[in-house]
Amino acid sequence: MNNCSWKIKIGATLAALWMRSLRIRVHAPADFRPGVLGLWHQDLLASTAAFKDKGVHILVSESGDGEFFSQAAQKLGYTVTRGSDTHGATNVRHVLKSLKKGTFVGMALDGPHGPDHQVKPGSVWLSKSSGTPLWLFEFKYGAHIKLKGWDKFIIPLPLTTIDLEIKYL
């Protein structure tokens, strides 16, 4: 194992433990059922914490950051497919198979590169192709840090409480 992959594995384990510490209160409609779980890239950590150990199938970027995140997500019980809705049409089809089997599927609506809060076509295509709903996550954070990147990435502090409202997109 090379030095870089060792660091990624340790970091992913620590990130998974950190996400397990978050207290997520989920508020979903009465008819909430399997479909596409749509989140904004900035809410990646809270979204992952909210659906840990539920067997959700997620699409994760093939970038270096994506490698780190995919390993952390697997430690939280997610099935991970690497790719994107714009550069990995074959990979999106793997996710479609899961939707058709009745599994929740998750992906960042604004993709791995933005622009932020602009829905990319892959999630809409998945919802229509599978005949399942496209859900939108809206978070209200307790203690957190907001970064200054394109997505204004939010890092919730350990043990904080976060409210998640799930709506139809």
Coordinates of C-alpha atoms in Angstrom, one line a residue:
M1 CA 0.0 0.0 0.0
N2 CA 1.5 3.3 -0.9
N3 CA 1.8 6.2 1.5
C4 CA -1.0 8.2 -0.1
S5 CA -3.6 5.4 0.0
W6 CA -2.7 4.7 3.6
K7 CA -3.5 8.4 4.5
I8 CA -6.7 8.3 2.6
K9 CA -7.9 5.1 4.5
I10 CA -7.1 6.6 7.9
G11 CA -8.7 10.0 6.9
A12 CA -11.8 8.3 5.6
T13 CA -12.1 6.3 8.8
L14 CA -11.9 9.4 10.9
A15 CA -14.3 11.2 8.7
A16 CA -16.8 8.4 9.0
L17 CA -16.6 8.5 12.8
W18 CA -17.1 12.2 12.7
M19 CA -20.2 11.9 10.5
R20 CA -21.6 9.3 12.9
S21 CA -21.4 11.9 15.6
L22 CA -23.8 14.3 13.9
R23 CA -27.4 14.3 15.2
I24 CA -29.7 14.5 12.2
R25 CA -33.4 15.1 12.6
V26 CA -35.2 14.1 9.4
H27 CA -38.5 15.6 8.5
A28 CA -40.0 13.8 5.4
P29 CA -43.4 13.8 3.7
A30 CA -45.7 11.0 4.6
D31 CA -45.3 9.5 1.1
F32 CA -41.5 9.5 1.3
R33 CA -40.3 6.5 -0.7
P34 CA -37.2 5.3 -2.7
G35 CA -36.1 7.7 -5.3
V36 CA -33.3 10.1 -6.1
L37 CA -32.0 11.9 -3.0
G38 CA -30.9 15.2 -4.3
L39 CA -28.5 17.3 -2.3
W40 CA -26.4 20.4 -2.9
H41 CA -22.7 19.8 -3.0
Q42 CA -22.2 22.0 0.1
D43 CA -24.4 19.6 2.1
L44 CA -22.4 16.5 1.3
L45 CA -21.3 15.7 4.9
A46 CA -24.7 16.2 6.5
S47 CA -26.5 14.3 3.7
T48 CA -24.1 11.3 4.2
A49 CA -24.6 11.4 7.9
A50 CA -28.4 11.5 7.5
F51 CA -28.7 8.2 5.5
K52 CA -25.8 6.2 6.9
D53 CA -26.5 2.4 7.2
K54 CA -29.5 2.6 5.0
G55 CA -28.0 0.9 1.9
V56 CA -28.2 4.0 -0.3
H57 CA -26.4 3.8 -3.6
I58 CA -24.5 7.0 -4.4
L59 CA -22.7 8.5 -7.3
V60 CA -19.3 10.0 -6.4
S61 CA -16.8 12.0 -8.5
E62 CA -13.7 10.2 -9.9
S63 CA -11.5 13.0 -8.4
G64 CA -9.0 12.6 -5.6
D65 CA -11.5 14.2 -3.2
G66 CA -14.0 11.7 -4.5
E67 CA -11.7 8.8 -3.5
F68 CA -11.5 10.0 0.0
F69 CA -15.2 10.6 0.2
S70 CA -16.2 7.3 -1.4
Q71 CA -14.1 5.4 1.2
A72 CA -15.7 7.3 4.1
A73 CA -19.2 6.6 2.6
Q74 CA -18.5 2.9 2.3
K75 CA -17.6 2.8 6.0
L76 CA -21.1 4.4 6.6
G77 CA -22.9 1.6 4.7
Y78 CA -23.2 3.2 1.2
T79 CA -22.9 1.5 -2.1
V80 CA -20.6 3.7 -4.2
T81 CA -20.3 4.1 -8.0
R82 CA -17.6 6.4 -9.2
G83 CA -18.4 8.8 -12.0
S84 CA -20.6 11.8 -12.7
D85 CA -23.9 12.6 -14.5
T86 CA -22.0 14.4 -17.3
H87 CA -18.8 12.3 -17.7
G88 CA -20.0 8.9 -16.7
A89 CA -23.2 7.9 -18.5
T90 CA -22.4 4.2 -18.0
N91 CA -22.0 4.7 -14.3
V92 CA -25.3 6.6 -14.1
R93 CA -26.9 3.5 -15.6
H94 CA -25.6 1.4 -12.7
V95 CA -27.3 3.8 -10.3
L96 CA -30.5 3.5 -12.4
K97 CA -30.5 -0.3 -11.9
S98 CA -30.5 0.3 -8.1
L99 CA -33.5 2.7 -8.4
K100 CA -35.4 0.2 -10.4
K101 CA -34.8 -2.4 -7.7
G102 CA -36.3 0.0 -5.1
T103 CA -33.1 1.4 -3.6
F104 CA -32.6 5.0 -2.7
V105 CA -29.9 6.7 -4.8
G106 CA -28.1 9.9 -3.8
M107 CA -26.2 12.5 -5.8
A108 CA -25.2 16.1 -5.7
L109 CA -27.6 18.0 -7.9
D110 CA -25.0 20.7 -8.8
G111 CA -22.4 18.1 -9.5
P112 CA -18.7 18.0 -8.4
H113 CA -17.8 21.4 -10.0
G114 CA -20.9 23.6 -9.9
P115 CA -22.1 26.1 -10.4
D116 CA -23.7 25.9 -7.0
H117 CA -27.5 25.3 -6.6
Q118 CA -28.0 24.7 -10.4
V119 CA -29.5 21.3 -11.1
K120 CA -27.5 19.2 -13.6
P121 CA -29.4 16.9 -15.9
G122 CA -28.4 13.5 -14.5
S123 CA -30.7 13.5 -11.4
V124 CA -33.7 14.6 -13.5
W125 CA -33.0 11.9 -16.1
L126 CA -32.6 9.3 -13.3
S127 CA -35.9 10.2 -11.7
K128 CA -37.8 10.2 -15.1
S129 CA -36.2 7.0 -16.3
S130 CA -36.9 5.1 -13.1
G131 CA -40.4 6.6 -12.5
T132 CA -39.3 7.5 -9.0
P133 CA -39.4 10.9 -7.2
L134 CA -36.6 13.4 -7.1
W135 CA -36.2 14.5 -3.5
L136 CA -34.6 17.8 -2.4
F137 CA -32.7 18.1 0.9
E138 CA -32.8 21.4 2.8
F139 CA -30.7 21.6 5.9
K140 CA -30.7 23.9 9.0
Y141 CA -27.4 23.6 10.7
G142 CA -26.3 23.9 14.3
A143 CA -22.6 24.6 14.8
H144 CA -20.7 24.6 11.5
I145 CA -18.0 26.1 9.4
K146 CA -18.7 27.4 5.8
L147 CA -15.8 27.3 3.4
K148 CA -15.3 29.9 0.7
G149 CA -15.1 27.6 -2.4
W150 CA -17.5 27.5 -5.4
D151 CA -20.0 25.4 -3.4
K152 CA -19.6 27.2 0.0
F153 CA -19.0 23.7 1.5
I154 CA -20.4 23.3 5.0
I155 CA -18.5 21.4 7.7
P156 CA -20.8 20.6 10.6
L157 CA -18.9 20.5 13.9
P158 CA -18.9 17.1 15.7
L159 CA -22.0 16.3 17.9
T160 CA -24.0 19.2 16.4
T161 CA -27.7 18.8 15.6
I162 CA -28.9 19.3 12.1
D163 CA -32.5 19.5 10.8
L164 CA -33.2 17.9 7.4
E165 CA -36.4 18.8 5.5
I166 CA -37.1 16.5 2.5
K167 CA -39.3 17.9 -0.2
Y168 CA -40.2 17.1 -3.8
L169 CA -38.0 18.8 -6.4

